[in-house]
Backbone as JSON Lines, residues from 0, in Angstrom:
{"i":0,"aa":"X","n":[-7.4,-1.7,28.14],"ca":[-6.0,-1.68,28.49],"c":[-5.41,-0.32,28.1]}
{"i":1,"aa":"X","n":[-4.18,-0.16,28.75],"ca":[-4.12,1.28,28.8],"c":[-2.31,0.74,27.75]}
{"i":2,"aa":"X","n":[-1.99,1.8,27.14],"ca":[-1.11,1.99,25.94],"c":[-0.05,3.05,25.91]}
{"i":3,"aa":"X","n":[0.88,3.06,25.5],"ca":[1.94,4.42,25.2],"c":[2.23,4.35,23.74]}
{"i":4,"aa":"X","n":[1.96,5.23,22.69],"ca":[2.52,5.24,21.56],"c":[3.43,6.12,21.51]}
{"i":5,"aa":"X","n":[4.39,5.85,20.6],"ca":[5.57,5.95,19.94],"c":[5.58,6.9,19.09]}
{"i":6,"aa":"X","n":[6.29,8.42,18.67],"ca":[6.43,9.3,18.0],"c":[5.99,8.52,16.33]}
{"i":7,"aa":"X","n":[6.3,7.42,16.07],"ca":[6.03,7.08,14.39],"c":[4.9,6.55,14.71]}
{"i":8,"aa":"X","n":[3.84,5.9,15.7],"ca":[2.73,5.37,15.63],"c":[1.53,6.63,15.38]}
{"i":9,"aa":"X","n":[1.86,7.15,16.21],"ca":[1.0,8.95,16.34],"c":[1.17,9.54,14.59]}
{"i":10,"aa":"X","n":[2.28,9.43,14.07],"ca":[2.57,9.98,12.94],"c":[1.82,8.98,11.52]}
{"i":11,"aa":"X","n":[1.76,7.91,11.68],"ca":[1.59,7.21,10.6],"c":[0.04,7.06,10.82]}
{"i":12,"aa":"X","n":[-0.53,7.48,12.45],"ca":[-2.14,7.5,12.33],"c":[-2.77,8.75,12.09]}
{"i":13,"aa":"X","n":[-1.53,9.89,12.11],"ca":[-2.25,11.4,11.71],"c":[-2.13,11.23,10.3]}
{"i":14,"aa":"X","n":[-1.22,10.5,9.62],"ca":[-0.91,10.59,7.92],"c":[-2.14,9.42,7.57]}
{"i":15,"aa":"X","n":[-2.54,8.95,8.04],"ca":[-3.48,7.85,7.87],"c":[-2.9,6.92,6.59]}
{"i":16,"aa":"X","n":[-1.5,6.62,6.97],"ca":[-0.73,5.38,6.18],"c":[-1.28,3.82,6.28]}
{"i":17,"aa":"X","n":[-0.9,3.12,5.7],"ca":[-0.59,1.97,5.83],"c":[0.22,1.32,6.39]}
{"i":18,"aa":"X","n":[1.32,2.02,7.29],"ca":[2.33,1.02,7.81],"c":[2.26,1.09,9.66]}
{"i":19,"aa":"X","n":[0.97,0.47,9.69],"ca":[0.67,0.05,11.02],"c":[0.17,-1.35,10.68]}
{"i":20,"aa":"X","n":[0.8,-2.14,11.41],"ca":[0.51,-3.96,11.35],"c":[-1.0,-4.14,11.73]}
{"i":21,"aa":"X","n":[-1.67,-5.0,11.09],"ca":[-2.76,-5.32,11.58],"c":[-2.93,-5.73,13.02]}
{"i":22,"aa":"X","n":[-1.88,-6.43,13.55],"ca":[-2.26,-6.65,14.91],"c":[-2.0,-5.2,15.74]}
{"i":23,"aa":"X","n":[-1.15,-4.28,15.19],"ca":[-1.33,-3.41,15.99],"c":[-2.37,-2.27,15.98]}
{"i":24,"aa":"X","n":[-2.91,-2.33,14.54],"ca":[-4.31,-1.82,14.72],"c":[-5.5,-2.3,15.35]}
{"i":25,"aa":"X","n":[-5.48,-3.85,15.21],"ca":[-6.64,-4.0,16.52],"c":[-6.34,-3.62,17.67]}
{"i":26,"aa":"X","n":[-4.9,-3.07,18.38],"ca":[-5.1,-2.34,19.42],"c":[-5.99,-0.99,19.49]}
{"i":27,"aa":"X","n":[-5.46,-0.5,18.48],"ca":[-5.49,0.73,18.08],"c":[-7.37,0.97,17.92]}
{"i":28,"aa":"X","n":[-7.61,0.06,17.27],"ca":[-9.19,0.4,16.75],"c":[-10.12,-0.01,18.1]}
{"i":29,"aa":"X","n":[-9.34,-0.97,18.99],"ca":[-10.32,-1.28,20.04],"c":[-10.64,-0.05,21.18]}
{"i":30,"aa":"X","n":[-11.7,0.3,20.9],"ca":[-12.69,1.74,21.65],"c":[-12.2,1.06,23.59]}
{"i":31,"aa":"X","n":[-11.92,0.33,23.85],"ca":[-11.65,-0.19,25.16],"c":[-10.79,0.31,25.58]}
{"i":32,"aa":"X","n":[-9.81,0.55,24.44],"ca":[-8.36,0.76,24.87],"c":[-8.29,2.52,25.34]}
{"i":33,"aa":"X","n":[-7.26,2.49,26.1],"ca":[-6.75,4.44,26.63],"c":[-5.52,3.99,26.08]}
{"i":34,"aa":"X","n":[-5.13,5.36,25.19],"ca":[-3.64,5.83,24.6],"c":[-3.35,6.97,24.86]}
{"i":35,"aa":"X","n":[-2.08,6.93,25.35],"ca":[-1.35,8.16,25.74],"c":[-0.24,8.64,24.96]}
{"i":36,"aa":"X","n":[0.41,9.37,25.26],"ca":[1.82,9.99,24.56],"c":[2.4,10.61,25.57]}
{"i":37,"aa":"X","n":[3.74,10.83,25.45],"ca":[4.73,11.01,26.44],"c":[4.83,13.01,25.8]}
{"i":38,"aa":"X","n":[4.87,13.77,26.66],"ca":[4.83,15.19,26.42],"c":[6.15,14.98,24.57]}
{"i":39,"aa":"X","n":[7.03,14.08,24.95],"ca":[8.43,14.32,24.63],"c":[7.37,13.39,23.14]}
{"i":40,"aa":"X","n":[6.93,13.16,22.42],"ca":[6.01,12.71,21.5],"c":[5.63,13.35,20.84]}
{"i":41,"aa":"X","n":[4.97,14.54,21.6],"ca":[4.61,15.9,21.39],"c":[5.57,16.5,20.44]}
{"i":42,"aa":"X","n":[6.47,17.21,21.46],"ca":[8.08,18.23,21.3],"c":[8.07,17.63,19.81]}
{"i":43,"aa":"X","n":[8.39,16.32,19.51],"ca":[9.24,15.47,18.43],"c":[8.09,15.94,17.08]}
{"i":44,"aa":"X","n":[6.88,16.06,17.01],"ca":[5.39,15.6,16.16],"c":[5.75,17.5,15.79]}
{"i":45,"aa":"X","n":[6.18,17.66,17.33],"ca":[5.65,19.41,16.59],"c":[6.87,20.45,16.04]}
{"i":46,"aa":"X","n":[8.38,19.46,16.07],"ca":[9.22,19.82,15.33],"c":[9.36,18.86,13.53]}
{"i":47,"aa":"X","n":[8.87,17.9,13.95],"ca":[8.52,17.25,12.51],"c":[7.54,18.12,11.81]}
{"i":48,"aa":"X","n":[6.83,18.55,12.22],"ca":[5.69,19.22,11.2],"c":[6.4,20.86,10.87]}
{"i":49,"aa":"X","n":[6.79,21.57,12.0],"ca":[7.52,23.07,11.92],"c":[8.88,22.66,10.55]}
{"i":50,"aa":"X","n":[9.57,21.35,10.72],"ca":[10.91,21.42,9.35],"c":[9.82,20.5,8.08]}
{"i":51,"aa":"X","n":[8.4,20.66,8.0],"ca":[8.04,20.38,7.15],"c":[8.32,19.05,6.53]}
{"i":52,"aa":"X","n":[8.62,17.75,7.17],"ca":[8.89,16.88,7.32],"c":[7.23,15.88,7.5]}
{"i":53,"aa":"X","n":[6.5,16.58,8.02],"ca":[4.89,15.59,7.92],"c":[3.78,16.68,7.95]}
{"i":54,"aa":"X","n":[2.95,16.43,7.45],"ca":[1.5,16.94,7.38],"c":[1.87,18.27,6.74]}
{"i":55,"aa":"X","n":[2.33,18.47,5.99],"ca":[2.45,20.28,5.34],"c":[1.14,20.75,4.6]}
{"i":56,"aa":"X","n":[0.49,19.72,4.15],"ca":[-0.59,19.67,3.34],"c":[-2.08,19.68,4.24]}
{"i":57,"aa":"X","n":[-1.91,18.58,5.35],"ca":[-3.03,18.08,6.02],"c":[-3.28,18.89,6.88]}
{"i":58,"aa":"X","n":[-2.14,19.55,7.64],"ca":[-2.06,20.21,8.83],"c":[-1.37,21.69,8.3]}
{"i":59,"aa":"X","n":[-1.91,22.59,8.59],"ca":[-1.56,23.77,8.27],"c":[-0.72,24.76,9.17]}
{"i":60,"aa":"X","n":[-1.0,24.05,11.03],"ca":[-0.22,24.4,12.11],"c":[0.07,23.12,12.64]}
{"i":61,"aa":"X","n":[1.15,23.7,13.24],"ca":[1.35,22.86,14.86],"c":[-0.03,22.46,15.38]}
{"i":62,"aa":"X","n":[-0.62,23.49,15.89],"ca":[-1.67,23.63,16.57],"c":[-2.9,22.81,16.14]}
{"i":63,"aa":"X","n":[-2.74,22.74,14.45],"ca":[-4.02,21.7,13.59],"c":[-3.12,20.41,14.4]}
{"i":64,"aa":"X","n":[-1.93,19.87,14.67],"ca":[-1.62,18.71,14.31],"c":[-2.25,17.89,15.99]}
{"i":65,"aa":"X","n":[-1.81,19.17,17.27],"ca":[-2.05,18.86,18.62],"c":[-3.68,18.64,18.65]}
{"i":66,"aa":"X","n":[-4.41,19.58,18.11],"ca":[-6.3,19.56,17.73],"c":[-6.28,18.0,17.27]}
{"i":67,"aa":"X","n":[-5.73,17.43,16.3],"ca":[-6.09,16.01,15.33],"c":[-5.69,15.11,16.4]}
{"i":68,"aa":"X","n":[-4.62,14.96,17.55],"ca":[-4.17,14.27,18.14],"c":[-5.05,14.19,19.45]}
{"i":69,"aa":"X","n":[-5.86,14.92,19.46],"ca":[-6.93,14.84,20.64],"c":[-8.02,14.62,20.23]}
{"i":70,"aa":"X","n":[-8.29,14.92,19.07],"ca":[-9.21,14.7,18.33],"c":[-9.75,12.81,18.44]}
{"i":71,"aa":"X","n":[-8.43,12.56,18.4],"ca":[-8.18,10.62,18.05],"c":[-8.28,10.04,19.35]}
{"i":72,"aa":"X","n":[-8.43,11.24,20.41],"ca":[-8.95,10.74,21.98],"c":[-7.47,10.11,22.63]}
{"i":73,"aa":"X","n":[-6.21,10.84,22.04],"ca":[-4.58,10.18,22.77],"c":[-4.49,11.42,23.6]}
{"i":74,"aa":"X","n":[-4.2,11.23,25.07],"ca":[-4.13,12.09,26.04],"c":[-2.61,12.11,26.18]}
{"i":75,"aa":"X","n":[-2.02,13.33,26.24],"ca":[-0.78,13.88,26.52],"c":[-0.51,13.09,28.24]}
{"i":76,"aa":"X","n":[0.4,13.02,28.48],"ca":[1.32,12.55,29.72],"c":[2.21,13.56,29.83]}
{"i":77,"aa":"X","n":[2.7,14.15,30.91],"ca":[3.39,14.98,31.06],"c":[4.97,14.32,31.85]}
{"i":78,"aa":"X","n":[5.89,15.0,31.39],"ca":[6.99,13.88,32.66],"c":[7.08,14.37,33.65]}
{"i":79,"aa":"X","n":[7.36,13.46,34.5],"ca":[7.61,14.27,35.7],"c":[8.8,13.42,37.01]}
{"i":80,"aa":"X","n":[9.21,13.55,37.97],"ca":[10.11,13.49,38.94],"c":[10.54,11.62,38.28]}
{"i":81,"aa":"X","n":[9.34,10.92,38.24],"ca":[9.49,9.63,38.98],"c":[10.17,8.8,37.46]}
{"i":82,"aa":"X","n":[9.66,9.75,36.19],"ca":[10.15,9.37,34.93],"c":[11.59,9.3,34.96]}
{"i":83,"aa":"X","n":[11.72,10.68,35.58],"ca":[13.1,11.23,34.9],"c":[13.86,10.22,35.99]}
{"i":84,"aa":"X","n":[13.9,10.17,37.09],"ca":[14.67,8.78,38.0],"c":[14.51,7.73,37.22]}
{"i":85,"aa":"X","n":[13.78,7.37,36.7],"ca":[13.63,5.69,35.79],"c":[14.78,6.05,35.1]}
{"i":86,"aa":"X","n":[14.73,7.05,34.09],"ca":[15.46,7.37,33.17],"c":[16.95,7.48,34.04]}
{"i":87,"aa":"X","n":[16.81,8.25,35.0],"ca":[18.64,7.96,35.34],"c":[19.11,6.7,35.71]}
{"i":88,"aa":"X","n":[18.46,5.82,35.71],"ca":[18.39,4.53,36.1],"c":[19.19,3.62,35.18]}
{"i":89,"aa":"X","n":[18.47,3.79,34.05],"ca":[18.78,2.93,32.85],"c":[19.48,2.96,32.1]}
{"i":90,"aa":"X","n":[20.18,1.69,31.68],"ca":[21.12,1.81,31.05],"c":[20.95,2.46,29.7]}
{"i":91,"aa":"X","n":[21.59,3.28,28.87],"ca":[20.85,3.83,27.74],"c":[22.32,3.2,26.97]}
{"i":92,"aa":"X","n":[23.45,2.16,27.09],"ca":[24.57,2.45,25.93],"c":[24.25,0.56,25.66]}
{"i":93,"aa":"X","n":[22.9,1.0,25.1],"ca":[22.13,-0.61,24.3],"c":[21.96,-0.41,22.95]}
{"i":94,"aa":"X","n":[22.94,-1.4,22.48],"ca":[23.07,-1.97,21.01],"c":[23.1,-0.11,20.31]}
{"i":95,"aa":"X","n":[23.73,0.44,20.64],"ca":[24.15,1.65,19.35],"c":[22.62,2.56,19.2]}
{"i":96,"aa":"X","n":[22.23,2.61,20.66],"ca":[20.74,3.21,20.51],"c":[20.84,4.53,21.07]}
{"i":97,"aa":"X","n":[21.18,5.5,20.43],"ca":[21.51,6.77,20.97],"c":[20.42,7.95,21.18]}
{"i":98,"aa":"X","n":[19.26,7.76,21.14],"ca":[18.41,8.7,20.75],"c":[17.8,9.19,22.36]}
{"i":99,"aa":"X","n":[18.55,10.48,22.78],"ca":[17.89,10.84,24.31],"c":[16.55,10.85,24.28]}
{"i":100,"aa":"X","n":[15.73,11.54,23.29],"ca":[14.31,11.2,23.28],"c":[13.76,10.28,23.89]}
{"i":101,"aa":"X","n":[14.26,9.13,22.86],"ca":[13.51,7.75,22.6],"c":[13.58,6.78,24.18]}
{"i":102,"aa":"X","n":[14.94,7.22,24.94],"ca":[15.39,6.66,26.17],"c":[13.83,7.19,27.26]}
{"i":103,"aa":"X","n":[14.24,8.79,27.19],"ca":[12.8,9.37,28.07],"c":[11.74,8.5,27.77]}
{"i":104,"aa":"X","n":[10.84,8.66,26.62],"ca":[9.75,8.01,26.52],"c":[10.1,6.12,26.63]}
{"i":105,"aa":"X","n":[10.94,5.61,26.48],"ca":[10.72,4.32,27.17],"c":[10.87,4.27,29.07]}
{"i":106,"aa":"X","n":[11.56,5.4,29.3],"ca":[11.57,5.27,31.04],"c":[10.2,5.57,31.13]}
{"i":107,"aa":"X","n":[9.32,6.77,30.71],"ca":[8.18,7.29,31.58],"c":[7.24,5.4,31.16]}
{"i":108,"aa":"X","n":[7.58,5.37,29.91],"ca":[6.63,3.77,29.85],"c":[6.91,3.02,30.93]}
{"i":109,"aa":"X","n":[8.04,2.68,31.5],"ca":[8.28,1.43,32.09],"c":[8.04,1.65,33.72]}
{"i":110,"aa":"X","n":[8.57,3.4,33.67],"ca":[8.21,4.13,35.34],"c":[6.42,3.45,35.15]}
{"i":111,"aa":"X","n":[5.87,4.2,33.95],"ca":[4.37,4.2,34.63],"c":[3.86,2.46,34.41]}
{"i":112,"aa":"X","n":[4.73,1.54,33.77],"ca":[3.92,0.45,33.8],"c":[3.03,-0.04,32.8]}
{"i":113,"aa":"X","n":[3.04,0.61,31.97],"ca":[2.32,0.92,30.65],"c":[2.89,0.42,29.58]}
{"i":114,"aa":"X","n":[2.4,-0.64,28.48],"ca":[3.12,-1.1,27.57],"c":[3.09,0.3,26.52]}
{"i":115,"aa":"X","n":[4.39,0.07,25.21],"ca":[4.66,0.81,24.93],"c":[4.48,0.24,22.84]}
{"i":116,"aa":"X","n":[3.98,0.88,22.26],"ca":[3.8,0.7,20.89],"c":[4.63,1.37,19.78]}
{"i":117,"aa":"X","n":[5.76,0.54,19.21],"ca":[6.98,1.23,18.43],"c":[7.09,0.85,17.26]}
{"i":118,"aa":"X","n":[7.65,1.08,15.98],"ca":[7.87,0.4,15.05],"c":[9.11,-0.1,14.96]}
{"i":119,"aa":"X","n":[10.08,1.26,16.38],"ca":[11.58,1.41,16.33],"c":[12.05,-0.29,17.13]}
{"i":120,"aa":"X","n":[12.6,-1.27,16.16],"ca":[13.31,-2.53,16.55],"c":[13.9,-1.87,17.72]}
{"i":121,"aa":"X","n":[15.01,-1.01,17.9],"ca":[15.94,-0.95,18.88],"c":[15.2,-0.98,20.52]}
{"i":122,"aa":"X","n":[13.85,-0.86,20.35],"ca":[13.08,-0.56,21.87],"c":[13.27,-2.21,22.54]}
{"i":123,"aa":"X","n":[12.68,-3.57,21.41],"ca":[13.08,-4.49,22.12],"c":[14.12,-4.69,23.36]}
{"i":124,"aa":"X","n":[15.58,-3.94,22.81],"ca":[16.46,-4.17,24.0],"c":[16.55,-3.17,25.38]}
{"i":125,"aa":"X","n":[15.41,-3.04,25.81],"ca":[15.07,-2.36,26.97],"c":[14.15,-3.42,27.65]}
{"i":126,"aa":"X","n":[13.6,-4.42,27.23],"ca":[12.51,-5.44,28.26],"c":[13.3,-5.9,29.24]}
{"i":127,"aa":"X","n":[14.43,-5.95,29.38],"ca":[15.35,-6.46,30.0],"c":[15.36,-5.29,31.66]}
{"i":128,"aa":"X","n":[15.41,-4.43,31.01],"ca":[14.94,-3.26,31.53],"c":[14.09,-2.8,32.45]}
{"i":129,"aa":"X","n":[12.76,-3.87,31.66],"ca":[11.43,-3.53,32.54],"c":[10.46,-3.06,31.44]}
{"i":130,"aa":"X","n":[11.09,-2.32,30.15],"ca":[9.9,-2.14,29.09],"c":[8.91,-3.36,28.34]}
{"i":131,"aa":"X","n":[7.67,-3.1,28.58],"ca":[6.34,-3.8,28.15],"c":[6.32,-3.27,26.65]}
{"i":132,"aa":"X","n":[7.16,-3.9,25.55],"ca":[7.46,-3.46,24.4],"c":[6.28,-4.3,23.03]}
{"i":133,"aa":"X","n":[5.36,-3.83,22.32],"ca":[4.45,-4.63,21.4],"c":[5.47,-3.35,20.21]}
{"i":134,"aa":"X","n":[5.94,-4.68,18.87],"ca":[6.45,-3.97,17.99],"c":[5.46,-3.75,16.89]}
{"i":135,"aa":"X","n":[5.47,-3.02,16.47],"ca":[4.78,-2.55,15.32],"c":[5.45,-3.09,13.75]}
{"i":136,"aa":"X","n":[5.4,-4.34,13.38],"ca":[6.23,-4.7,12.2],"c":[5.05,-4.39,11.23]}
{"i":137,"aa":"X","n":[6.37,-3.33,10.43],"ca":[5.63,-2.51,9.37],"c":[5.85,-3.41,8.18]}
């Protein structure tokens, strides 16, 4: 089955934490599965690491953090025409959820059809939407 993770799922599997749910690691660990990331996953991972906010220790560049993330076999998605229409589509003024990011990467999920893996509660109120939402309760 094919997957979209979430800027904190990517992050808590490069920090190799504990706060991924067991059920969402048997997604995660099953070799069957394809995981992707939304370019905008990227942008977010590689300004978290530049304000020194994750991996300062583990990752020494940007560039170590994009190497580890391919490394883990998650293929970049790029956006493109049919995302960004989803995205003008949708309603984004749900329950006090303001984050333009977070809106993109749930349109390119729901444009491409692809369930989407979050820890962020607020994604629930997009199924309504059309988002294929599995929460990550940490």
């Amino acid at each position: 089955m094919r997957y979209y993770l979430d800027t904190n799922i990517v992050v808590f599997m490069l920090l190799d934490t504990d706060e991924i749910h067991r059920d969402v690691f048997r997604i995660i660990d099953d070799y069957s599965n394809t995981f992707y990331v939304s370019s905008i996953v990227i942008k977010e991972i590689i300004h978290l690491h530049k304000r020194g906010i994750i991996g300062e220790f583990r990752f020494k560049s940007a560039i170590d953090v994009l190497t580890a993330i391919k490394n883990m076999g998650i293929e970049v998605k790029l956006l493109n025409e049919t995302h960004l229409l989803q995205y003008a589509k949708m309603d984004i003024n749900v329950n006090e959820h303001n984050d333009p990011n977070d809106h993109v990467i749930i349109a390119q999920a729901i444009s491409d059809k692809i369930p989407l893996v979050s820890s962020d509660h607020k994604f629930k109120f997009y199924t309504s939407q059309g988002l294929d939402f599995i929460f990550n309760n940490r």
